[in-house]
């Protein structure tokens, strides 16, 4: 994959980690805890650690407890404990609260903490640096380097100064190779290197297709008298139709902050659907606006979330490295939680790598990580909920949720057994999109500028920035497909599924001659286009390091 013609300098480490999310940072910390002499480098494409992290987040502390048992005394930024946990079904004009006892204990949020995963990562990074981990923000790992046996030897990072047309600008830097005895891929959902490694080593051969949702989130500051620290509200239903999966979260935490977000499962069929506009109109429901009224929106962003669960987890290891966290898809979908498993998987991979390095090994397959995963709390967590997503996909939100709740009770009470075995997902999300001819356009209300907003003012709040004169990081396998195939067949859904207004179809003054425009500088790195494009024609690759959103406390 790496460009053989370019001579690059290289640096040698015991372990190289791509991505400073909870998975990558947990791996780095665990390596140093086990052996302070192990050299560890972590590469992060965001301008700083946390800049690209977007999550809910209600955090199950099981991972943090295992990694840093005295995290509270050490000052980890998780101060708001869950005090009230509500689950609502919304209709257009009302709501129904489901009793908490309808759900098995695994769905209970008491004992969990509300906070910003980005801020937790910032804190974990400082902790890791204190142990001697080298962290390089603003460094996108853009390529993989292999040794002569075909094992992963390292990654290329820090390529800067290439112009849009490919010529080298005066500030051109060819980047560096960071070689490791092992390389851990913690890029999060739909990682660009993870995707290529999964293909090269057939890691998904025995797994169901990975499933995804798009999560769009805003952070609000609300009047003090309206703020209920510790309140967690999840909703299903309106404004989505029953056969479109998704739901919302509202978390009250910190100093008068409310994290509000909306997830749409990306297996939706109607290409006219716009997850962004669904979220905006959702905020006008009486049950929702009462949380926000009189408040001020302070941040916006979006990120895909893995939803395939247990049956979509690929093989975790390949010669020279392993997948950790959401690059392997460890999200527990009904709980909407993945950060605990990200931390636990980083720790397991680190334990396997530390043992191998200690034994003088390098660039082989870390079999012990794969075995440890099978016996771990991650596997148990995902096993209990493995049929929830397939039920939702097959039977819609109301019946699907009913079946899912029954099945989760069964797996909880019968040690993982389900009468349904393990249900399949069958299709990719891209293949779930149906032709526009089968659907009607959706007329979304105009944003009022108080509760709901247009895309551009939202992107402004994500502090997104990219160097403009650089090769497109949203690449098209065939540039003719958006207008020749996607427009007539699917009304080019990229215009609607992208939460940052990156893709536009523009016409001349007579309304003819459509052309596809990509406003790449607005991209918030959510990865939805790479997942949902019905022609699988868009390939997301890393832009220059440091580009992308600059999320504050997301
Ligand atoms: C809307 C939403 C709500 C959620 N709510 C919750 C919740 O309430 N509780 C919960 O526990 N989980 C929640 N999750 C899931 C949780 O956020 C993820 O499971 C978790 O972030 C995964 O951690 P990770 O380390 O694998 O990946 P990430 O957190 O995504 O971190 C990956 C990091 O790698 C960097 N990176 C990626 N590619 C490269 C590259 N090539 N080079 C350099 N750097 C790279 C990224 O910039 C990023 O900083 C939610 C997710 C979403 C989208
Ligand atoms: S261009 Fe793709 S990755 Fe970027 S914000 Fe839009 S959908 Fe997300």
Coordinates of C-alpha atoms and ligand atoms in Angstrom, one line a residue:
X1 CA 0.0 0.0 0.0
X2 CA 2.8 2.5 0.8
X3 CA 4.4 4.3 -2.1
X4 CA 7.6 2.3 -2.7
X5 CA 9.2 5.1 -4.7
X6 CA 9.4 7.5 -1.8
X7 CA 12.3 7.2 0.6
X8 CA 11.2 8.1 4.1
X9 CA 13.0 8.3 7.4
X10 CA 11.8 5.8 9.9
X11 CA 11.5 5.5 13.7
X12 CA 11.4 2.2 15.5
X13 CA 9.1 1.4 18.4
X14 CA 8.0 -1.7 20.2
X15 CA 4.3 -0.9 19.6
X16 CA 2.8 1.7 17.3
X17 CA -0.8 2.6 18.0
X18 CA -3.1 4.4 15.4
X19 CA -5.7 6.6 17.1
X20 CA -5.9 8.3 20.4
X21 CA -9.4 7.2 21.3
X22 CA -10.2 5.3 24.4
X23 CA -9.0 2.0 22.8
X24 CA -5.6 3.3 21.6
X25 CA -4.9 5.2 24.8
X26 CA -5.9 2.3 27.0
X27 CA -3.6 0.1 25.0
X28 CA -0.7 2.6 25.4
X29 CA -1.3 2.9 29.2
X30 CA -1.6 -0.9 29.7
X31 CA 1.7 -1.5 27.8
X32 CA 3.6 0.9 30.0
X33 CA 2.0 -0.4 33.2
X34 CA 3.1 -3.9 32.2
X35 CA 6.6 -2.9 31.1
X36 CA 7.8 0.7 31.5
X37 CA 10.7 -0.1 29.1
X38 CA 8.4 -0.8 26.1
X39 CA 8.5 2.0 23.7
X40 CA 5.0 3.1 22.5
X41 CA 3.9 5.8 20.0
X42 CA 0.3 6.9 19.5
X43 CA -0.7 8.7 16.3
X44 CA -3.8 10.9 16.2
X45 CA -5.1 12.7 13.1
X46 CA -7.0 15.4 15.2
X47 CA -5.2 18.7 15.9
X48 CA -5.1 17.6 19.5
X49 CA -6.3 14.5 21.4
X50 CA -10.0 14.6 21.7
X51 CA -10.5 17.0 18.7
X52 CA -12.2 14.2 16.7
X53 CA -13.9 12.3 19.5
X54 CA -17.6 12.4 19.5
X55 CA -19.7 10.2 21.8
X56 CA -22.8 10.4 24.1
X57 CA -21.5 9.8 26.6
X58 CA -22.9 7.7 29.4
X59 CA -19.8 5.7 30.4
X60 CA -19.9 2.3 32.0
X61 CA -16.8 2.6 34.3
X62 CA -15.9 -1.2 34.0
X63 CA -13.1 -0.4 31.6
X64 CA -11.7 2.6 33.4
X65 CA -11.9 0.6 36.7
X66 CA -9.8 -2.1 35.2
X67 CA -7.3 0.3 33.6
X68 CA -6.8 2.9 36.4
X69 CA -8.6 1.7 39.5
X70 CA -8.1 5.0 41.3
X71 CA -9.3 7.2 38.4
X72 CA -11.5 9.2 40.6
X73 CA -8.7 10.2 43.0
X74 CA -6.5 10.9 40.0
X75 CA -9.0 13.4 38.7
X76 CA -10.6 11.8 35.6
X77 CA -13.2 14.2 34.3
X78 CA -16.2 12.0 35.0
X79 CA -18.1 13.8 37.8
X80 CA -21.8 13.4 37.0
X81 CA -23.3 10.1 38.1
X82 CA -26.5 8.9 36.5
X83 CA -29.4 9.6 38.9
X84 CA -32.5 9.2 36.7
X85 CA -32.8 6.9 33.7
X86 CA -35.9 7.3 31.5
X87 CA -36.9 5.5 28.3
X88 CA -39.7 7.2 26.2
X89 CA -41.5 6.2 23.0
X90 CA -42.4 9.4 21.1
X91 CA -45.5 9.9 19.0
X92 CA -46.1 13.1 16.9
X93 CA -47.9 14.7 19.8
X94 CA -47.2 12.7 22.9
X95 CA -45.0 10.2 24.6
X96 CA -45.1 7.0 26.6
X97 CA -42.6 6.2 29.3
X98 CA -41.6 2.6 29.4
X99 CA -41.1 1.1 32.9
X100 CA -37.4 0.4 33.7
X101 CA -38.3 -3.1 34.9
X102 CA -39.3 -4.0 31.3
X103 CA -35.6 -4.1 30.4
X104 CA -33.0 -6.5 31.7
X105 CA -30.4 -5.2 34.2
X106 CA -27.8 -4.7 31.5
X107 CA -29.8 -1.7 30.3
X108 CA -29.7 0.0 33.7
X109 CA -27.6 3.1 33.7
X110 CA -27.3 3.6 37.4
X111 CA -23.7 3.4 38.4
X112 CA -22.6 4.9 35.1
X113 CA -21.2 8.4 34.5
X114 CA -22.1 11.1 32.1
X115 CA -19.4 13.2 30.6
X116 CA -17.4 14.0 27.5
X117 CA -15.5 11.2 26.0
X118 CA -13.3 13.7 24.3
X119 CA -12.3 15.2 27.6
X120 CA -11.8 11.8 29.1
X121 CA -9.4 11.0 26.2
X122 CA -7.5 14.3 26.8
X123 CA -7.1 13.2 30.4
X124 CA -6.0 9.6 29.5
X125 CA -3.5 11.1 27.1
X126 CA -1.9 13.2 29.8
X127 CA -1.9 10.1 32.0
X128 CA -0.2 8.1 29.3
X129 CA 2.4 10.7 28.7
X130 CA 3.2 10.6 32.4
X131 CA 4.1 6.9 31.9
X132 CA 6.3 7.7 29.0
X133 CA 4.0 7.1 26.0
X134 CA 4.8 9.3 23.0
X135 CA 1.7 10.9 21.6
X136 CA 1.7 12.7 18.2
X137 CA -1.5 14.7 17.5
X138 CA -1.9 16.2 14.0
X139 CA -0.4 13.1 12.5
X140 CA -2.7 11.1 10.3
X141 CA -1.6 7.5 9.6
X142 CA -2.2 7.4 5.9
X143 CA -0.7 4.2 4.8
X144 CA 0.5 0.8 6.0
X145 CA 4.0 -0.5 5.6
X146 CA 4.6 -4.3 5.2
X147 CA 7.8 -6.3 5.6
X148 CA 9.1 -8.8 3.0
X149 CA 7.0 -11.6 4.6
X150 CA 3.8 -9.6 4.2
X151 CA 3.4 -8.8 7.9
X152 CA 2.5 -5.3 9.0
X153 CA 5.7 -3.5 9.8
X154 CA 4.4 0.0 10.5
X155 CA 2.5 3.0 9.2
X156 CA 3.2 6.1 7.2
X157 CA 2.3 9.4 9.0
X158 CA 2.8 13.1 8.7
X159 CA 2.6 13.6 4.9
X160 CA 2.1 17.3 4.3
X161 CA 2.3 19.8 1.5
X162 CA 0.9 18.0 -1.5
X163 CA -1.3 20.2 -3.6
X164 CA -4.7 19.3 -5.0
X165 CA -3.2 18.6 -8.4
X166 CA -0.5 16.3 -6.8
X167 CA 2.5 18.6 -7.1
X168 CA 4.7 19.2 -4.1
X169 CA 4.3 22.6 -2.4
X170 CA 7.3 24.4 -0.8
X171 CA 6.3 23.0 2.6
X172 CA 6.2 19.4 1.3
X173 CA 7.1 16.7 3.8
X174 CA 7.1 13.0 2.7
X175 CA 6.1 11.9 6.2
X176 CA 7.8 9.2 8.3
X177 CA 7.5 5.5 8.7
X178 CA 6.8 4.5 12.2
X179 CA 7.9 0.8 12.5
X180 CA 6.7 -1.4 15.3
X181 CA 7.1 -4.9 16.4
X182 CA 3.3 -4.7 16.6
X183 CA 0.8 -2.1 15.2
X184 CA -2.5 -1.7 17.0
X185 CA -5.3 -0.1 14.9
X186 CA -7.6 2.0 17.1
X187 CA -9.1 4.3 14.4
X188 CA -12.6 3.9 15.7
X189 CA -15.6 3.3 13.5
X190 CA -14.8 2.6 9.8
X191 CA -11.1 3.2 10.1
X192 CA -9.5 3.8 6.7
X193 CA -6.5 1.6 7.5
X194 CA -8.6 -0.9 9.3
X195 CA -10.8 -1.3 6.2
X196 CA -7.8 -2.0 4.0
X197 CA -6.3 -4.4 6.5
X198 CA -9.6 -6.3 6.8
X199 CA -9.7 -6.7 3.1
X200 CA -6.0 -7.7 2.7
X201 CA -6.1 -10.3 5.5
X202 CA -9.7 -11.4 4.9
X203 CA -10.5 -10.6 8.5
X204 CA -14.3 -10.4 7.8
X205 CA -14.5 -13.7 6.1
X206 CA -16.5 -15.4 8.8
X207 CA -18.3 -12.4 10.1
X208 CA -21.7 -10.9 9.1
X209 CA -21.5 -7.5 7.3
X210 CA -20.8 -4.7 9.8
X211 CA -23.8 -2.4 10.4
X212 CA -23.7 1.3 11.3
X213 CA -25.7 4.2 12.5
X214 CA -25.0 7.9 12.1
X215 CA -25.0 9.8 15.4
X216 CA -25.5 13.6 15.2
X217 CA -24.9 15.5 18.4
X218 CA -25.2 18.9 19.9
X219 CA -24.0 20.3 23.2
X220 CA -26.3 22.8 24.9
X221 CA -25.9 25.1 27.8
X222 CA -29.3 25.4 29.5
X223 CA -30.7 27.6 32.2
X224 CA -29.6 26.4 35.7
X225 CA -33.2 25.9 36.9
X226 CA -33.9 23.5 34.0
X227 CA -30.7 21.5 34.5
X228 CA -31.1 18.1 36.2
X229 CA -27.6 16.7 36.7
X230 CA -27.5 12.9 36.2
X231 CA -30.7 12.7 34.1
X232 CA -30.5 10.3 31.2
X233 CA -33.3 10.2 28.7
X234 CA -33.5 7.9 25.6
X235 CA -36.3 8.0 23.1
X236 CA -37.5 5.8 20.2
X237 CA -40.1 6.6 17.6
X238 CA -41.1 10.0 16.2
X239 CA -40.0 11.6 13.9
X240 CA -38.7 8.3 12.4
X241 CA -41.2 6.0 10.8
X242 CA -41.5 2.6 12.4
X243 CA -39.4 0.8 9.8
X244 CA -36.5 3.3 10.1
X245 CA -34.3 2.4 13.0
X246 CA -32.9 5.0 15.4
X247 CA -33.5 7.0 18.5
X248 CA -32.2 9.8 20.6
X249 CA -30.3 10.6 23.8
X250 CA -30.4 13.5 26.2
X251 CA -27.9 13.6 29.0
X252 CA -27.7 16.4 31.7
X253 CA -24.2 16.7 33.1
X254 CA -21.4 19.1 34.2
X255 CA -22.1 22.8 34.5
X256 CA -25.6 23.2 33.1
X257 CA -24.8 21.1 30.0
X258 CA -27.1 18.9 28.0
X259 CA -25.7 16.5 25.4
X260 CA -28.4 15.8 22.9
X261 CA -28.1 13.5 20.0
X262 CA -29.9 11.5 17.4
X263 CA -28.9 8.2 15.8
X264 CA -30.3 6.9 12.6
X265 CA -29.5 3.4 11.6
X266 CA -27.9 3.5 8.2
X267 CA -29.9 0.6 6.8
X268 CA -32.7 3.0 6.1
X269 CA -34.3 2.4 2.8
X270 CA -35.6 5.8 1.7
X271 CA -32.9 7.7 -0.1
X272 CA -34.8 11.0 0.5
X273 CA -34.3 10.7 4.3
X274 CA -32.0 13.2 5.9
X275 CA -30.7 12.2 9.3
X276 CA -29.7 15.8 9.9
X277 CA -33.2 17.1 9.3
X278 CA -34.8 14.3 11.3
X279 CA -32.6 15.5 14.3
X280 CA -33.5 19.1 13.8
X281 CA -37.3 18.5 13.7
X282 CA -37.0 16.0 16.7
X283 CA -35.9 18.9 18.9
X284 CA -39.3 20.5 18.4
X285 CA -41.2 17.7 20.2
X286 CA -42.6 18.9 23.6
X287 CA -40.8 16.2 25.4
X288 CA -37.5 17.4 23.9
X289 CA -37.7 21.1 23.7
X290 CA -38.4 21.4 27.4
X291 CA -34.8 20.4 28.0
X292 CA -33.4 23.0 25.7
X293 CA -35.7 26.1 25.9
X294 CA -33.9 29.2 26.9
X295 CA -30.5 27.5 26.3
X296 CA -27.7 28.0 23.8
X297 CA -26.2 25.5 21.4
X298 CA -22.4 25.5 21.9
X299 CA -21.2 22.6 19.8
X300 CA -22.2 20.4 16.9
X301 CA -20.8 17.2 15.3
X302 CA -21.4 13.8 13.9
X303 CA -19.9 10.4 13.9
X304 CA -20.9 7.0 12.7
X305 CA -21.3 4.2 15.3
X306 CA -20.8 0.5 14.7
X307 CA -24.0 -1.5 15.2
X308 CA -23.3 -5.0 13.9
X309 CA -22.4 -6.3 17.4
X310 CA -21.1 -9.8 18.1
X311 CA -21.8 -11.4 14.7
X312 CA -20.0 -8.7 12.8
X313 CA -16.8 -8.7 14.9
X314 CA -14.0 -9.6 12.4
X315 CA -10.9 -11.7 13.2
X316 CA -9.0 -9.3 15.4
X317 CA -5.4 -10.2 14.5
X318 CA -3.2 -10.2 11.5
X319 CA 0.6 -10.7 11.2
X320 CA 2.1 -7.8 13.0
X321 CA -0.9 -6.3 14.7
X322 CA -4.5 -6.2 15.8
X323 CA -7.8 -4.3 15.6
X324 CA -9.0 -2.7 18.9
X325 CA -12.1 -0.7 19.9
X326 CA -14.6 0.3 17.3
X327 CA -12.2 -0.6 14.5
X328 CA -13.4 -4.1 15.4
X329 CA -16.9 -2.9 16.2
X330 CA -17.4 -3.5 20.0
X331 CA -20.4 -1.3 20.5
X332 CA -23.3 -2.7 22.6
X333 CA -26.1 -1.3 20.4
X334 CA -29.2 -1.4 22.8
X335 CA -27.0 0.2 25.5
X336 CA -25.5 2.7 23.0
X337 CA -22.2 2.1 24.6
X338 CA -18.8 1.2 23.2
X339 CA -16.2 3.1 25.2
X340 CA -16.0 0.6 28.0
X341 CA -15.3 -2.2 25.5
X342 CA -12.9 0.0 23.6
X343 CA -10.8 0.4 26.8
X344 CA -11.1 -3.3 27.6
X345 CA -10.0 -4.4 24.1
X346 CA -7.1 -2.0 24.1
X347 CA -6.0 -3.5 27.4
X348 CA -6.3 -7.1 26.1
X349 CA -4.3 -6.3 22.9
X350 CA -1.7 -4.6 25.0
X351 CA -1.3 -7.6 27.3
X352 CA -0.8 -9.9 24.3
X353 CA 1.7 -7.4 22.7
X354 CA 3.6 -6.9 26.0
X355 CA 4.0 -10.6 26.5
X356 CA 5.2 -11.1 22.9
X357 CA 7.7 -8.3 23.0
X358 CA 8.9 -9.6 26.4
X359 CA 9.4 -13.0 24.8
X360 CA 11.5 -11.4 22.0
X361 CA 8.8 -12.0 19.3
X362 CA 7.8 -9.6 16.6
X363 CA 5.3 -9.3 13.7
X364 CA 3.6 -12.6 14.3
X365 CA -0.1 -13.1 15.0
X366 CA -1.1 -12.1 18.6
X367 CA -3.3 -15.3 19.0
X368 CA -3.5 -14.7 22.8
X369 CA -5.5 -11.5 22.1
X370 CA -8.0 -13.3 20.0
X371 CA -8.4 -16.0 22.7
X372 CA -8.6 -13.4 25.5
X373 CA -11.4 -11.6 23.7
X374 CA -13.4 -14.8 23.5
X375 CA -13.2 -15.2 27.3
X376 CA -13.6 -11.5 28.1
X377 CA -16.4 -9.3 29.5
X378 CA -16.5 -7.7 26.0
X379 CA -17.7 -11.0 24.5
X380 CA -20.2 -11.5 27.3
X381 CA -21.6 -8.0 26.9
X382 CA -22.1 -8.3 23.2
X383 CA -23.3 -11.9 23.3
X384 CA -26.4 -11.0 25.5
X385 CA -27.6 -8.4 23.0
X386 CA -26.6 -10.1 19.8
X387 CA -30.1 -10.3 18.4
X388 CA -31.3 -6.8 19.2
X389 CA -30.2 -5.2 16.0
X390 CA -31.4 -7.9 13.7
X391 CA -34.8 -7.8 15.4
X392 CA -35.0 -4.0 14.9
X393 CA -34.0 -4.4 11.3
X394 CA -36.6 -7.1 10.6
X395 CA -39.7 -6.0 12.6
X396 CA -39.3 -2.2 13.0
X397 CA -38.9 -0.2 16.1
X398 CA -42.0 -1.2 18.2
X399 CA -42.2 -4.9 17.6
X400 CA -38.4 -5.2 17.1
X401 CA -37.8 -3.6 20.5
X402 CA -40.3 -5.9 22.1
X403 CA -38.6 -9.0 20.6
X404 CA -35.2 -7.6 21.5
X405 CA -36.3 -7.0 25.2
X406 CA -37.6 -10.6 25.5
X407 CA -34.5 -12.0 23.8
X408 CA -32.2 -9.9 26.1
X409 CA -34.1 -11.3 29.2
X410 CA -33.6 -14.8 27.8
X411 CA -29.9 -14.4 27.2
X412 CA -29.5 -12.8 30.6
X413 CA -31.4 -15.5 32.5
X414 CA -30.1 -18.5 30.5
X415 CA -26.4 -17.7 30.4
X416 CA -26.3 -16.3 26.8
X417 CA -28.7 -18.9 25.3
X418 CA -31.3 -17.5 22.9
X419 CA -34.2 -19.5 21.3
X420 CA -33.3 -17.7 18.0
X421 CA -29.6 -18.7 18.1
X422 CA -27.6 -15.8 16.5
X423 CA -29.6 -13.9 13.9
X424 CA -27.9 -12.6 10.8
X425 CA -27.8 -9.1 9.4
X426 CA -27.6 -10.3 5.8
X427 CA -27.2 -6.9 3.9
X428 CA -24.7 -4.1 4.1
X429 CA -26.2 -0.6 4.9
X430 CA -25.3 0.5 1.4
X431 CA -27.2 -2.3 -0.2
X432 CA -30.3 -1.5 2.0
X433 CA -30.9 1.8 0.1
X434 CA -33.8 1.5 -2.3
X435 CA -34.4 3.3 -5.6
X436 CA -35.9 6.8 -5.2
X437 CA -38.8 5.7 -7.5
X438 CA -40.1 3.5 -4.6
X439 CA -40.3 6.5 -2.2
X440 CA -41.5 10.1 -1.9
X441 CA -39.4 13.1 -1.1
X442 CA -39.7 14.2 2.5
X443 CA -40.6 17.8 3.2
X444 CA -38.7 18.9 6.2
X445 CA -39.7 22.0 8.2
X446 CA -37.4 25.0 7.9
X447 CA -35.1 25.5 10.9
X448 CA -36.3 28.2 13.3
X449 CA -32.8 29.3 14.3
X450 CA -33.7 28.8 18.0
X451 CA -34.1 25.1 18.4
X452 CA -33.2 24.0 14.9
X453 CA -30.5 25.2 12.6
X454 CA -29.2 24.8 9.0
X455 CA -26.3 22.6 8.2
X456 CA -23.8 25.4 7.5
X457 CA -24.3 27.1 10.8
X458 CA -23.9 23.7 12.5
X459 CA -20.7 22.9 10.7
X460 CA -19.4 26.3 11.9
X461 CA -19.9 25.1 15.5
X462 CA -17.8 22.0 14.8
X463 CA -14.8 24.3 14.2
X464 CA -13.9 22.2 11.2
X465 CA -11.0 23.2 9.1
X466 CA -8.9 21.6 6.3
X467 CA -6.1 22.9 4.2
X468 CA -7.9 23.7 1.0
X469 CA -5.0 23.0 -1.5
X470 CA -4.6 19.3 -0.8
X471 CA -5.7 16.1 -2.7
X472 CA -9.4 15.3 -2.1
X473 CA -9.8 13.0 0.9
X474 CA -13.2 12.1 -0.3
X475 CA -12.2 10.1 -3.3
X476 CA -14.5 8.7 -6.0
X477 CA -13.6 5.3 -7.5
X478 CA -15.5 6.5 -10.6
X479 CA -16.2 10.3 -10.8
X480 CA -19.1 9.7 -13.2
X481 CA -21.2 7.6 -10.8
X482 CA -22.8 10.4 -8.7
X483 CA -24.5 11.9 -11.7
X484 CA -24.8 9.0 -14.1
X485 CA -26.0 6.3 -11.5
X486 CA -26.8 7.8 -8.1
X487 CA -28.8 10.8 -9.3
X488 CA -31.3 9.0 -11.5
X489 CA -31.5 5.9 -9.4
X490 CA -31.3 7.2 -5.8
X491 CA -31.7 11.0 -6.2
X492 CA -28.1 11.2 -5.1
X493 CA -28.6 10.6 -1.3
X494 CA -25.1 12.0 -0.4
X495 CA -26.8 15.4 -0.5
X496 CA -28.9 14.3 2.5
X497 CA -27.0 11.7 4.5
X498 CA -23.9 13.9 4.9
X499 CA -24.4 15.9 8.1
X500 CA -22.0 18.6 7.0
X501 CA -23.3 19.6 3.6
X502 CA -20.2 18.3 1.8
X503 CA -22.0 16.9 -1.2
X504 CA -24.1 19.0 -3.5
X505 CA -25.7 18.5 -6.9
X506 CA -25.6 21.8 -8.7
X507 CA -27.4 22.8 -11.9
X508 CA -26.9 25.5 -14.5
X509 CA -29.3 28.5 -14.7
X510 CA -31.8 26.6 -16.8
X511 CA -31.8 23.8 -14.2
X512 CA -29.9 21.4 -16.5
X513 CA -26.4 19.9 -16.6
X514 CA -26.2 18.6 -13.0
X515 CA -22.7 18.4 -11.6
X516 CA -21.5 16.8 -8.3
X517 CA -19.6 19.2 -6.0
X518 CA -17.6 18.0 -3.0
X519 CA -17.0 20.7 -0.3
X520 CA -14.3 18.6 1.3
X521 CA -13.2 21.3 3.8
X522 CA -16.5 20.9 5.7
X523 CA -16.0 17.2 6.4
X524 CA -16.4 16.3 10.1
X525 CA -14.9 12.8 9.5
X526 CA -18.1 10.9 10.5
X527 CA -17.4 8.3 7.7
X528 CA -21.1 8.0 6.7
X529 CA -20.4 8.5 3.0
X530 CA -17.9 5.7 3.0
X531 CA -20.6 3.5 4.5
X532 CA -23.9 4.5 2.9
X533 CA -23.1 5.4 -0.7
X534 CA -25.3 2.9 -2.5
X535 CA -22.7 2.5 -5.3
X536 CA -19.8 2.2 -2.7
X537 CA -18.1 4.7 -4.9
X538 CA -16.9 7.1 -2.2
X539 CA -13.7 6.1 -0.4
X540 CA -12.7 8.2 2.7
X541 CA -9.0 8.5 3.1
X542 CA -7.1 10.6 5.7
X543 CA -6.5 14.3 4.8
X544 CA -3.5 16.1 6.1
X545 CA -3.1 15.6 9.8
X546 CA -4.7 18.3 12.0
X547 CA -7.6 18.8 9.5
X548 CA -11.2 18.1 10.4
X549 CA -13.3 19.1 13.4
X550 CA -12.0 20.6 16.6
X551 CA -14.6 19.4 19.0
X552 CA -14.5 21.0 22.5
X553 CA -16.3 18.7 25.0
X554 CA -17.9 16.1 22.7
Ligands
LIG1 C1 -23.4 9.6 18.7 C2 -22.7 8.5 19.5 C3 -23.0 8.3 20.8 C4 -22.4 7.4 21.6 N1 -22.7 7.2 22.9 C5 -22.0 6.4 23.7 C6 -22.2 6.4 25.1 O1 -23.1 7.1 25.6 N2 -21.4 5.6 25.8 C7 -20.4 4.8 25.3 O2 -19.7 4.1 26.0 N3 -20.2 4.8 24.0 C8 -20.9 5.6 23.2 N4 -20.7 5.7 21.8 C9 -19.6 4.8 21.3 C10 -18.2 5.2 21.6 O3 -18.1 6.6 21.3 C11 -17.2 4.4 20.8 O4 -17.5 3.0 21.1 C12 -15.8 4.7 21.2 O5 -15.5 6.1 21.0 C13 -14.8 3.8 20.5 O6 -13.5 4.2 20.9 P1 -12.3 3.9 19.9 O7 -11.1 4.3 20.6 O8 -12.4 2.6 19.3 O9 -12.5 5.0 18.7 P2 -12.7 6.5 18.7 O10 -13.3 7.0 20.0 O11 -13.5 6.8 17.4 O12 -11.2 7.1 18.5 C14 -10.5 6.9 17.4 C15 -9.4 8.0 17.3 O13 -8.5 7.6 16.2 C16 -8.3 8.7 15.4 N5 -8.0 8.2 14.0 C17 -8.8 7.5 13.2 N6 -8.1 7.2 12.1 C18 -6.8 7.6 12.2 C19 -5.7 7.6 11.4 N7 -5.7 6.9 10.2 N8 -4.5 8.2 11.8 C20 -4.5 8.8 13.0 N9 -5.6 8.9 13.9 C21 -6.7 8.3 13.5 C22 -9.6 9.5 15.4 O14 -9.3 10.8 15.1 C23 -10.0 9.3 16.9 O15 -9.4 10.3 17.7 C24 -21.3 6.6 21.0 C25 -20.9 6.8 19.7 C26 -21.6 7.8 19.0 C27 -21.2 8.1 17.5
LIG2 S1 -18.1 13.9 3.7 FE1 -18.5 11.9 4.5 S2 -17.2 11.7 6.3 FE2 -17.3 13.8 5.8 S3 -19.0 14.7 7.0 FE3 -19.9 14.1 5.1 S4 -20.6 12.0 5.3 FE4 -19.2 12.5 7.0

